Coordinates of C-alpha atoms in Angstrom, one line a residue:
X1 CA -6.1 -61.6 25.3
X2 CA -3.9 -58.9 26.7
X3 CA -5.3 -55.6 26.0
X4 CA -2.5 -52.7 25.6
X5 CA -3.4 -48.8 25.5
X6 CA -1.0 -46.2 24.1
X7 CA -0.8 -42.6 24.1
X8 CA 0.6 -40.5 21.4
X9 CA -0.3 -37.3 20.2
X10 CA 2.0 -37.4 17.1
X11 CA 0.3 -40.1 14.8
X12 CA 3.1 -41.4 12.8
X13 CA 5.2 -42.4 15.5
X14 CA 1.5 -43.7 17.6
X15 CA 1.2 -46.1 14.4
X16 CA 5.0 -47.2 14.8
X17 CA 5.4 -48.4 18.3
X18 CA 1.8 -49.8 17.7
X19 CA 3.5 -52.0 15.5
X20 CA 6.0 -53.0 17.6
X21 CA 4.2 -53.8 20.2
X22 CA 1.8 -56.4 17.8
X23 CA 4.8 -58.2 17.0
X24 CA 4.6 -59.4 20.8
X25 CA 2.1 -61.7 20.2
X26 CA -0.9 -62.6 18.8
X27 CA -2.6 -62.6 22.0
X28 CA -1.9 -59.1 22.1
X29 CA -4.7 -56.2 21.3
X30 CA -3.9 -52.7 20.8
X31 CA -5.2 -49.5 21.0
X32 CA -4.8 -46.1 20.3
X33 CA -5.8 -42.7 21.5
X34 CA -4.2 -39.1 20.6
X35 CA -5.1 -36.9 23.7
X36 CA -5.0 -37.1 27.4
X37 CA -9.0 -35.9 27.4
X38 CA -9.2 -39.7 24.8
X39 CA -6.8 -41.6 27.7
X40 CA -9.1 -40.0 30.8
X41 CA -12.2 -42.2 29.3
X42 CA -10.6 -45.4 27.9
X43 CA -8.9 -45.7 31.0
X44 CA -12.1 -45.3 33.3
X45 CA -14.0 -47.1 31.2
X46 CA -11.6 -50.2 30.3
X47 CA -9.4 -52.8 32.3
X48 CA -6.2 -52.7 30.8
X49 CA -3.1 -55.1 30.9
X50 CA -0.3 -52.5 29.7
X51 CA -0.1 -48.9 28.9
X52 CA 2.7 -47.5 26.8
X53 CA 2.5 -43.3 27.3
X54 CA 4.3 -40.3 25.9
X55 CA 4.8 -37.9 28.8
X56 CA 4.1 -34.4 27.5
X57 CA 1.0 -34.5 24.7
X58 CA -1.1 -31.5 23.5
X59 CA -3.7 -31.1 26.0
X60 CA -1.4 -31.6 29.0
X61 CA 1.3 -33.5 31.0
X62 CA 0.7 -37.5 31.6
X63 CA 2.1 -38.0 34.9
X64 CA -0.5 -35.2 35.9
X65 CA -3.2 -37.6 34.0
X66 CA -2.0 -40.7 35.8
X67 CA -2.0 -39.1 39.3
X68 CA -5.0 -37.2 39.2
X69 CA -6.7 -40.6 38.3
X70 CA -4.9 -42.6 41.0
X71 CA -6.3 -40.1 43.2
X72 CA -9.5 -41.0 41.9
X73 CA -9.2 -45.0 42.8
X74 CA -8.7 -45.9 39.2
X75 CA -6.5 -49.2 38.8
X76 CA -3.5 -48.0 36.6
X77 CA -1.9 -51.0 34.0
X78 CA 1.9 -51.3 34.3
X79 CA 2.8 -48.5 32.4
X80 CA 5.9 -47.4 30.1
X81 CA 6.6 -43.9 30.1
X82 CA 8.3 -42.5 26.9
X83 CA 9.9 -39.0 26.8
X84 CA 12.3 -36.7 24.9
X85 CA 12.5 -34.2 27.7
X86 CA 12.9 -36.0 31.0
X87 CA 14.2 -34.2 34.1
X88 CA 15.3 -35.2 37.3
X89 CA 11.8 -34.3 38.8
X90 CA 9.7 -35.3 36.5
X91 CA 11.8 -39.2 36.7
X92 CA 11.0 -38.9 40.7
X93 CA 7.8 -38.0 39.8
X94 CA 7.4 -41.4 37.6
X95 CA 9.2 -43.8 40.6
X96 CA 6.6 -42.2 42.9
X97 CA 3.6 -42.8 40.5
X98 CA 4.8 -46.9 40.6
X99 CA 6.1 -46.6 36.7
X100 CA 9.2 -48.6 36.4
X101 CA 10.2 -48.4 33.0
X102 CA 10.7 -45.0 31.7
X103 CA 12.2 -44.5 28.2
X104 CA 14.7 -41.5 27.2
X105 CA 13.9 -40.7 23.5
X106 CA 15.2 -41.6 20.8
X107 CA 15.6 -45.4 21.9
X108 CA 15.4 -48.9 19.3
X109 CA 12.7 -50.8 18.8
X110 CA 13.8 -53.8 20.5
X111 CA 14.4 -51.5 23.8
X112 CA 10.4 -51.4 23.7
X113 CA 9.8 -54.7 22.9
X114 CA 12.5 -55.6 26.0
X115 CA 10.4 -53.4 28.2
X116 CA 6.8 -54.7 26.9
X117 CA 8.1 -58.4 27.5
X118 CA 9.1 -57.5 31.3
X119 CA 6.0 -55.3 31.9
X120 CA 3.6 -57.9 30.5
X121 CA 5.2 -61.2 31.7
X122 CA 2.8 -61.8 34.5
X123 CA -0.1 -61.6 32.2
X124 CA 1.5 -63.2 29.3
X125 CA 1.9 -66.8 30.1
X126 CA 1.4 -68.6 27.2
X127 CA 4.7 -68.5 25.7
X128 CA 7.8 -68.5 27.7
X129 CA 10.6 -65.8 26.9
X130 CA 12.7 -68.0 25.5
X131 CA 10.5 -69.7 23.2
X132 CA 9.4 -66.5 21.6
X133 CA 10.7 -65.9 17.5
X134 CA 13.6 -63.9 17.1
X135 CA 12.7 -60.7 15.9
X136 CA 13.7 -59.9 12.7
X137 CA 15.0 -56.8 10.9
X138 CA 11.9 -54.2 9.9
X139 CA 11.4 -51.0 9.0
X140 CA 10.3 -49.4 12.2
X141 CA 13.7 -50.2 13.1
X142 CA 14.5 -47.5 10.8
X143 CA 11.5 -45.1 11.1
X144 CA 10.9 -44.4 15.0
X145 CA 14.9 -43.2 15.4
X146 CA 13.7 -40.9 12.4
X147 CA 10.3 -40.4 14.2
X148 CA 11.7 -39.4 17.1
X149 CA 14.4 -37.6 15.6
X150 CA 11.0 -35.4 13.9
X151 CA 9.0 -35.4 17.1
X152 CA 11.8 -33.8 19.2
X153 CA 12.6 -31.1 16.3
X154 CA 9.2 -30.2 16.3
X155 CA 9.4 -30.0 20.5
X156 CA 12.0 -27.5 20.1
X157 CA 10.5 -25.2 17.4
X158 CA 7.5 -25.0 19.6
X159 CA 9.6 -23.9 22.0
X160 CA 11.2 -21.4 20.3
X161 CA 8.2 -19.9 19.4
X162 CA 6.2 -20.3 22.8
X163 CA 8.8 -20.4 25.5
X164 CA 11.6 -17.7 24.5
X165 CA 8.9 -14.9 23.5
X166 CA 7.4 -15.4 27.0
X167 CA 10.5 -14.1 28.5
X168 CA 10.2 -10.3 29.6
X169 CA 14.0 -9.3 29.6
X170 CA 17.0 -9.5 27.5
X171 CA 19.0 -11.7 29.7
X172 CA 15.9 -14.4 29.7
X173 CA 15.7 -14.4 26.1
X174 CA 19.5 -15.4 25.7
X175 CA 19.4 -17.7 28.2
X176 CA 16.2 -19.6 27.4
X177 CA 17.8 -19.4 23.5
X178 CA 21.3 -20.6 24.4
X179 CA 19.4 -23.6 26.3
X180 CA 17.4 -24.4 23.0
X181 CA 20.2 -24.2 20.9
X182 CA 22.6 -27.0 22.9
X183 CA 19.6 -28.7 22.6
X184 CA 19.3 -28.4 19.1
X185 CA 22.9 -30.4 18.9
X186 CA 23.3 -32.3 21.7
X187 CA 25.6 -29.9 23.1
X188 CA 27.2 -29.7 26.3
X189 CA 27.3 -26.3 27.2
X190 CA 27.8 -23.0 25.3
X191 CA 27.8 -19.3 25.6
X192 CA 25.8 -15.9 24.2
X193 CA 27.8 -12.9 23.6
X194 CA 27.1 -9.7 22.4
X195 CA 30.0 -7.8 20.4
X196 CA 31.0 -4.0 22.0
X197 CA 32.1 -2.6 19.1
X198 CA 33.8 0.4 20.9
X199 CA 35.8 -1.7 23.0
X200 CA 36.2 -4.3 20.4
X201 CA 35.2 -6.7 22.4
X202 CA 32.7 -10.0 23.5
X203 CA 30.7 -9.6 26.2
X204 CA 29.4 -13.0 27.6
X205 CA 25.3 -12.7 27.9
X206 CA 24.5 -16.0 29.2
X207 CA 26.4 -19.5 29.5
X208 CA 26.1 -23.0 30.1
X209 CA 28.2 -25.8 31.2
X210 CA 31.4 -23.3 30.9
X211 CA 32.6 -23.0 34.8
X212 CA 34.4 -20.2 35.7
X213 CA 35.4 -18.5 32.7
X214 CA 36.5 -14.4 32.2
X215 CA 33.2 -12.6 31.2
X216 CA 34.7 -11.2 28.3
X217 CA 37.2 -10.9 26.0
X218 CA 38.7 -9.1 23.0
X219 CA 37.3 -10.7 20.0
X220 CA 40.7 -11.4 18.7
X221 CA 40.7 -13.8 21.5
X222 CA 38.4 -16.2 19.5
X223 CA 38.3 -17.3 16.2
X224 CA 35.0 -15.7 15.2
X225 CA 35.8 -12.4 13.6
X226 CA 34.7 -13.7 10.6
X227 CA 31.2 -13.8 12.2
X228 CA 31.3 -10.5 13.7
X229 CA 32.5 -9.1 10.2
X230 CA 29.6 -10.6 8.3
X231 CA 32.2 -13.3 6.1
X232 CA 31.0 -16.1 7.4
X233 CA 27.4 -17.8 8.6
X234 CA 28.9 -20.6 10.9
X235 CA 32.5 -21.7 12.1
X236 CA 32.5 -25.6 13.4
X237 CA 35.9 -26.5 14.5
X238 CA 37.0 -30.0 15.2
X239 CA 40.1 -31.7 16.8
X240 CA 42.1 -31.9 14.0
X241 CA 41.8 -28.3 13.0
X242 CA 41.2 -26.8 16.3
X243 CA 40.0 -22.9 16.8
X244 CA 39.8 -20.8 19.8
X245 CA 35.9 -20.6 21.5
X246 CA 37.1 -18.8 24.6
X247 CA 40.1 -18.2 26.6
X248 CA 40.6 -20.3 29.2
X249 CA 38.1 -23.1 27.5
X250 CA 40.0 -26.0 25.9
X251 CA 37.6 -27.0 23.5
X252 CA 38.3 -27.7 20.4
X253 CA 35.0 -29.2 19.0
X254 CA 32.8 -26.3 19.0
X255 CA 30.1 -24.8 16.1
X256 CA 29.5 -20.5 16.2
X257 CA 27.3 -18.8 14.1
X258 CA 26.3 -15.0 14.6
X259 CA 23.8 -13.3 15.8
X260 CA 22.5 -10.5 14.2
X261 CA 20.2 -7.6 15.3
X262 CA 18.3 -5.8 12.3
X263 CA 20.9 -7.8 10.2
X264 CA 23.9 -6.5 11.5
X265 CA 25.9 -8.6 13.4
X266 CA 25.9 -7.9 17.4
X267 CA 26.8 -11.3 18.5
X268 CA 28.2 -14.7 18.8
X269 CA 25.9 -17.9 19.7
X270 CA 28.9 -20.8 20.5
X271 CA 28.1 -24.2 21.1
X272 CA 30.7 -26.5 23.1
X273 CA 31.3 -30.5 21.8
X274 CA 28.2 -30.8 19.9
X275 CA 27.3 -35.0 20.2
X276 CA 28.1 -35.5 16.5
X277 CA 31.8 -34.6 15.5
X278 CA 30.6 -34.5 11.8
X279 CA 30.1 -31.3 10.0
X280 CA 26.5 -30.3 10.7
X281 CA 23.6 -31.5 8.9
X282 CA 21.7 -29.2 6.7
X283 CA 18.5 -29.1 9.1
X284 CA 20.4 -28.8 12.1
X285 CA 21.6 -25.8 10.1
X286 CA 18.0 -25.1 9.2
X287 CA 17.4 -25.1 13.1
X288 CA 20.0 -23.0 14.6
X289 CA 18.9 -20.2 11.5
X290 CA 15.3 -20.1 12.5
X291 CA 16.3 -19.8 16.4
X292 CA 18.6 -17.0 15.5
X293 CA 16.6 -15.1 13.5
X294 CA 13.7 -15.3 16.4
X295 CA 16.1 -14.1 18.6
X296 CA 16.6 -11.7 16.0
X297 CA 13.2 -10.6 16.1
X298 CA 12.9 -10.8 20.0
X299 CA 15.9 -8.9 21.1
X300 CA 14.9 -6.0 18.7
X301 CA 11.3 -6.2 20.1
X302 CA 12.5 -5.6 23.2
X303 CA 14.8 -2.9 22.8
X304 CA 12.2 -1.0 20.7
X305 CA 9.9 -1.8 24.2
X306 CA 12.6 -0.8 26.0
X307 CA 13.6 2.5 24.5
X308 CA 9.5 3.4 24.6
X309 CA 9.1 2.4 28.5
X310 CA 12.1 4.6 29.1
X311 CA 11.1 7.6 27.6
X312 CA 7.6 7.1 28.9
X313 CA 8.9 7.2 32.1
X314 CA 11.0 10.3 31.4
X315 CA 8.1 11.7 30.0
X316 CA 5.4 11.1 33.3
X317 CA 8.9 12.0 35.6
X318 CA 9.4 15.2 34.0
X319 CA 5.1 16.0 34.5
X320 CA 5.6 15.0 38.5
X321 CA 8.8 17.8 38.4
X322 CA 6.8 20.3 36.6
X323 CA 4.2 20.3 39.1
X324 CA 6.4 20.1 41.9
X325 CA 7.8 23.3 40.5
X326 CA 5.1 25.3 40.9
X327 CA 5.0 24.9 44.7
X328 CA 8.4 25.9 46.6
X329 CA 7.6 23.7 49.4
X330 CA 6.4 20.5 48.1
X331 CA 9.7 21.1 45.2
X332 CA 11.6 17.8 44.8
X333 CA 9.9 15.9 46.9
X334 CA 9.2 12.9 44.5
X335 CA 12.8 12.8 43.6
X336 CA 13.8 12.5 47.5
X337 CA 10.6 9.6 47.8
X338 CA 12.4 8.1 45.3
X339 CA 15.9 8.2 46.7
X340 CA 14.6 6.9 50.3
X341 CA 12.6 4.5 49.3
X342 CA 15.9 2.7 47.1
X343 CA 17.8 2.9 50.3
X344 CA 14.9 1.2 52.1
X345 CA 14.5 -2.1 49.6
X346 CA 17.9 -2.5 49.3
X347 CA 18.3 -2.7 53.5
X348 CA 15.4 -4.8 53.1
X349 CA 17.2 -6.9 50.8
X350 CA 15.7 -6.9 47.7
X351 CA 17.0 -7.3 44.0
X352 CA 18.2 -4.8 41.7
X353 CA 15.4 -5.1 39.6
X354 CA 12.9 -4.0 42.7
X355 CA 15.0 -1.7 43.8
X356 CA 15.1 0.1 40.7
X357 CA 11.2 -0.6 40.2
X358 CA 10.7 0.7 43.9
X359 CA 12.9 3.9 43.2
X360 CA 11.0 4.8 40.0
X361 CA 7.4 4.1 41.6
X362 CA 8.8 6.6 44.4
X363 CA 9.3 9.4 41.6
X364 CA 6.0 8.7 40.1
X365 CA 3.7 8.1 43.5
X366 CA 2.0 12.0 43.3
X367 CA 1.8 12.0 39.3
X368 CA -1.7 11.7 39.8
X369 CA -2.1 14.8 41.7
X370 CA -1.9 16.7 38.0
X371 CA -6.0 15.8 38.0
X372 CA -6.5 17.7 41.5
X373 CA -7.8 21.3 40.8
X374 CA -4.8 24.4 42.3
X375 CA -7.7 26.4 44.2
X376 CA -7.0 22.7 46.3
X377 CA -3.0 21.7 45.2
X378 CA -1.8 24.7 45.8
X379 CA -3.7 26.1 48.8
X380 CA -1.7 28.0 51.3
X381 CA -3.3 26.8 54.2
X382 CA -4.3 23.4 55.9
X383 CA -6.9 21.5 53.7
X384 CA -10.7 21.6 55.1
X385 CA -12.5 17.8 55.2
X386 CA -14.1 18.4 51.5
X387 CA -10.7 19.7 50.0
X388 CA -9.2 16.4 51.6
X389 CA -11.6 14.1 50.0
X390 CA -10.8 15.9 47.2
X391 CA -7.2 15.4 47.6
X392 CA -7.4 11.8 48.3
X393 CA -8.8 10.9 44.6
X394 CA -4.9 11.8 44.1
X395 CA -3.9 7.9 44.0
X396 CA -6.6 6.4 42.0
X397 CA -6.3 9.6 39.3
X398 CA -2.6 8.4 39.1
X399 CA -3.5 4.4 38.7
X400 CA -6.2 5.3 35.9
X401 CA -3.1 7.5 34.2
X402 CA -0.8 4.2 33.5
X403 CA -3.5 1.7 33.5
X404 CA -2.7 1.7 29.6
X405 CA 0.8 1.4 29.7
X406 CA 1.4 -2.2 29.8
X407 CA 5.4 -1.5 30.8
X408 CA 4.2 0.0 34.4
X409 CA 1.9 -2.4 35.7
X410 CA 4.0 -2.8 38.8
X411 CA 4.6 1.3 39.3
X412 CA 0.8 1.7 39.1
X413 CA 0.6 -0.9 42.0
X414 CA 2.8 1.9 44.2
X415 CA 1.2 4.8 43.3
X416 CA -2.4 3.6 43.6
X417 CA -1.6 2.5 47.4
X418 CA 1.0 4.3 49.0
X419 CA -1.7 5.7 50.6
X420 CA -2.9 2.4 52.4
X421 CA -2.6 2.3 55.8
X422 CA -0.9 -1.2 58.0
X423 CA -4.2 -1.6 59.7
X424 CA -6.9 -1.2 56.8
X425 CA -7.4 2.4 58.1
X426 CA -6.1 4.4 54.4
X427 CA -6.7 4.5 51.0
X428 CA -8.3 4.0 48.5
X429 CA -8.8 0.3 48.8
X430 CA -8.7 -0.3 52.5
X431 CA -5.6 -2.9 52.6
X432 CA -4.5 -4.5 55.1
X433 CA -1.0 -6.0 55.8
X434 CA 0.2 -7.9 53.4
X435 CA -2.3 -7.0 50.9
X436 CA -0.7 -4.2 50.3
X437 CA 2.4 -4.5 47.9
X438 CA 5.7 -3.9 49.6
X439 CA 6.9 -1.7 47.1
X440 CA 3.8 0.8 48.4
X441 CA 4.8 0.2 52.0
X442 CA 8.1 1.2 51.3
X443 CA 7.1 4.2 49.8
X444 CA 4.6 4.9 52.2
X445 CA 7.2 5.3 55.0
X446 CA 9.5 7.0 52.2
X447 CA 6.6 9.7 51.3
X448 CA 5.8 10.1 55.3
X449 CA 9.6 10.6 55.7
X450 CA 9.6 13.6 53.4
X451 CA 6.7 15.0 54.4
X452 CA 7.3 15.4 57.7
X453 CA 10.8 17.0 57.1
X454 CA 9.4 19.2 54.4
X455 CA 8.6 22.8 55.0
X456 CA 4.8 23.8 54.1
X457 CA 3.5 27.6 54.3
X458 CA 1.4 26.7 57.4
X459 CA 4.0 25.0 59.3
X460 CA 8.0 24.6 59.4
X461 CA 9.6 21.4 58.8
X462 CA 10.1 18.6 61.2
X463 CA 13.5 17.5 62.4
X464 CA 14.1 13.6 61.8
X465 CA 14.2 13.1 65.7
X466 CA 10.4 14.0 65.4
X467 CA 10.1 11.0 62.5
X468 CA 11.7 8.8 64.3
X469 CA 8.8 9.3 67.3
X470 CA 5.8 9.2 64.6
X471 CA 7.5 6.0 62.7
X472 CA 7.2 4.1 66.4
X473 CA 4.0 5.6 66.8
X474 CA 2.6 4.1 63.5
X475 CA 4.1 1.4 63.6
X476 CA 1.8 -1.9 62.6
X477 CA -1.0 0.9 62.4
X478 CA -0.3 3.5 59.7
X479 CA 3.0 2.2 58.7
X480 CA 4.5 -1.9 58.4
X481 CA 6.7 -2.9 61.1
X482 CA 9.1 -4.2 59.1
X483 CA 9.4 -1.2 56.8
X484 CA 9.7 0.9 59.9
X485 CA 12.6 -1.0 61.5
X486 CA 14.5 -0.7 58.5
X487 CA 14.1 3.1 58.4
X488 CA 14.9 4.0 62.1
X489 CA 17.9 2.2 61.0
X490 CA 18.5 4.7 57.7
X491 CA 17.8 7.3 60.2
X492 CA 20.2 6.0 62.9
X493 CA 22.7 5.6 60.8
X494 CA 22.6 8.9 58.7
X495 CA 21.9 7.8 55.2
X496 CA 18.1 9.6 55.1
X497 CA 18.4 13.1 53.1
X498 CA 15.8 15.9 53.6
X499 CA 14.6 18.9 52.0
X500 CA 16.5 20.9 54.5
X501 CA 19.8 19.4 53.7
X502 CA 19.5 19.7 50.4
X503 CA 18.6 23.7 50.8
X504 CA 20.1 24.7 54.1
X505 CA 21.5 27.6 52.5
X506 CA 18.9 28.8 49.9
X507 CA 17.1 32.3 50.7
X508 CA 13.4 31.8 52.1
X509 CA 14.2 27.8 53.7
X510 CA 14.3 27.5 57.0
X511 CA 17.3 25.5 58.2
X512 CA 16.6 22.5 60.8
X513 CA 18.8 24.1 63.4
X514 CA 16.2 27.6 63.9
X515 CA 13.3 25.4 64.2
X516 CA 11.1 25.5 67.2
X517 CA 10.3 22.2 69.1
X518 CA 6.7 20.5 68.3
X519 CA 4.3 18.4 70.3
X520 CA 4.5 15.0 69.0
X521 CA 1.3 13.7 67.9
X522 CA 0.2 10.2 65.0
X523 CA -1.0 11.5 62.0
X524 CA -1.6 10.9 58.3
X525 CA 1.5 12.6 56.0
X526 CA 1.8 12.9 52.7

């Protein structure tokens, strides 16, 4: 008796290719489980001859199950591997696990039964290949296409409603939608474009499969102003009545259908030589309706998010300026933080996005100091040890202020330690390194910058020569090496602004060029 093990999670299609595989003989016993957590124990518990497995079940991933117990010394059966979602690492993943046969869904029933006959063969000696009944027609020849067909449908609407919401920005939602939808019909590429009204215009969002194409065009390029103008809920042309997807993209099997924000239309979803050249089914229809209406849903959600986090930070921005204003000397220092500590991540190398992020948290680092009494903010005098204590609540007070504001997580990382120091030595968390975020490093040396070339009642402003001494100084104590390196080269090459430059010529400044010479000496700015 050959004993046979398969793992389904879906239990039409488990009962299906369990009756497939009893048709291989007799001699053959089969059994079912729904779940990886089921598999773990059968397979532990059990010797088993064959194992037929889909890859990616409720409760986890297969190939994960099979290596973990392989790890474990457990003897694996031969095993078939079925999957609607395969991918060039997961397939090496399957060669390396010892799986040989690995079926792309939707396949025939007699592709399994091919596969079970070659996977079993040296356990199944009784009847020779060629002596075994020809099969005849059933009805799972029928169903498991169907099944399948069902199984992968309900794949991608889980998806849509667990993989495109878990995108944070607009370009991720249209890109992880665009890559659902050519799913959706077999597709081989496609595009997303938004619709600029005031320019008349399609503005490509996100594409696939398209090469190098113009980013956008003027919509009477295409053939989809009848989507943009709300006449029509899908265009599919075909070769014998071809239409225009895109200049420069000969393509004339191609299915659009709009996209619409708060039900106007604001874009166009097109789909490039869908696999069937027949006019689309109604629940492929059905399909591509649900994922543009979450999109819909997703793309408003977002701006609404979007248009709050931006006049939040407007809001806490114009609070740090209104402080600053009440102090001539410490006035528009944020907004120079800020500035420097842009230039900085992008010498550094970073992304847009951080840089952006870094500027911002630069703006915001002293917001906090609004929860410091004036007898110590605005004291015209050096600070006493109590007063500094005080003063140095001024980066937690500014953390606990956004901790509610689930759009700034990353700011509040900046402004609750731009105050660390490189070796452990600041505050208020004692980091080290590394552990400190490198968006507070860079402000760090950005804030120490200003400071030092800022004018304060008890003392005139620094000229950056005198940085430039203090940043060696600190550097891989106070400040990070890297970060430091990156701004004697700002300073080198001229691009760091200071309050001085900015107000050489106002009444009651003192320019850089009456200043005195100072003793250099390390010490804690900001």
């Amino acid at each position: 008796m050959l004993n046979l093990l398969i793992i389904e999670d879906q239990p039409a299609v488990r009962e299906v290719v369990a009756e497939i595989a009893g048709e291989l003989s007799e001699e053959v016993r089969v059994a079912q489980v729904g779940s990886l957590e089921e598999a773990r124990a059968v397979l532990v518990s059990e010797e088993w001859n064959g194992l037929i497995t889909d890859m990616s079940l409720g409760d986890g991933n297969a190939l994960e199950l099979i290596a973990s117990l392989k790890e474990e010394g457990v003897k694996m059966p031969p095993t078939i591997l079925m999957s609607g979602f395969l991918t060039s690492a997961r397939m090496a993943q399957a060669l390396q696990l010892g799986i040989e046969h690995v079926l792309a869904k939707p396949f025939a029933p007699d592709v399994l039964l091919d596969c079970l006959e070659k996977m079993l063969s040296r356990d199944d000696e009784h009847t020779p290949a060629a002596d075994k009944p020809k099969r005849q027609k059933r009805t799972s020849d029928r169903l498991l296409p169907e099944m399948f067909e069902m199984d992968r449908r309900l794949g991608l609407v889980y998806r849509m409603f667990d993989e495109i919401p878990a995108q944070h920005d607009v370009s991720s939602v249209c890109a992880s939608a665009l890559n659902l939808a050519v799913e959706v019909v077999h597709a081989k590429g496609g595009y997303l474009a938004f619709f600029e009204r005031r320019h008349h215009k399609l503005v490509m969002v996100s594409s696939q499969g398209m090469g190098e194409v113009a980013p956008s065009c003027t919509l009477d390029e295409t053939s989809f102003q009848p989507l943009v103008a709300g006449d029509e809920e899908l265009i599919q042309s075909f070769p014998d009545a071809p239409g225009i997807c895109w200049p420069g993209v000969e393509e004339p099997h191609h299915v659009a259908i709009p996209v619409r924000l708060q039900g106007v239309s604001m874009g166009v979803l097109c789909l490039l030589d869908p696999a069937s050249s027949e006019p689309l089914k109604s629940e492929t229809r059905q399909m591509l309706g649900l994922l543009v209406k979450e999109l819909d849903t997703l793309l408003d959600n977002r701006a609404v998010h979007a248009a709050l986090a931006d006049n939040m930070r407007e809001t806490l921005i114009a609070l740090v300026r209104s402080l600053e204003a009440r102090d001539r000397y410490t006035r528009d220092h944020s907004g120079r933080v800020g500035s420097l500590s842009a230039v900085l991540a992008e010498d550094m190398g970073l992304d847009q996005d951080r840089v952006d992020l870094i500027r911002t948290g630069g703006l915001l680092h002293d917001i906090g100091k609004c929860g410091i009494p004036d007898a110590v903010l605005l004291k015209p005098d050096r600070y006493t040890e109590n007063e500094f204590a005080i003063m140095k609540a001024h980066p937690a007070i500014g953390d606990n202020i956004l901790k509610n504001m689930d759009t700034m997580i990353r700011e509040r990382l900046m402004l609750r330690h731009h105050h660390e120091r490189f070796d452990g030595l600041g505050y208020p968390d004692q980091l080290a390194g590394e552990d400190i975020p490198l968006e507070a490093r860079i402000v760090c040396v950005a804030d120490a910058i200003d400071a030092m070339t800022t004018h304060r009642v008890y003392r005139m402003a620094r000229p950056l020569s005198f940085c430039v001494e203090q940043l060696k100084a600190g550097s891989g104590t106070q400040f990070d090496p890297e970060v430091v390196k990156v701004a004697l080269a700002a300073i080198e090459r001229g691009a760091v602004s200071t309050q001085a430059d900015e107000q050489q010529n106002i009444e009651g400044v003192m320019p850089l060029s009456a200043l005195i010479s100072v003793k250099t000496e390390v010490r804690n700015y900001g």
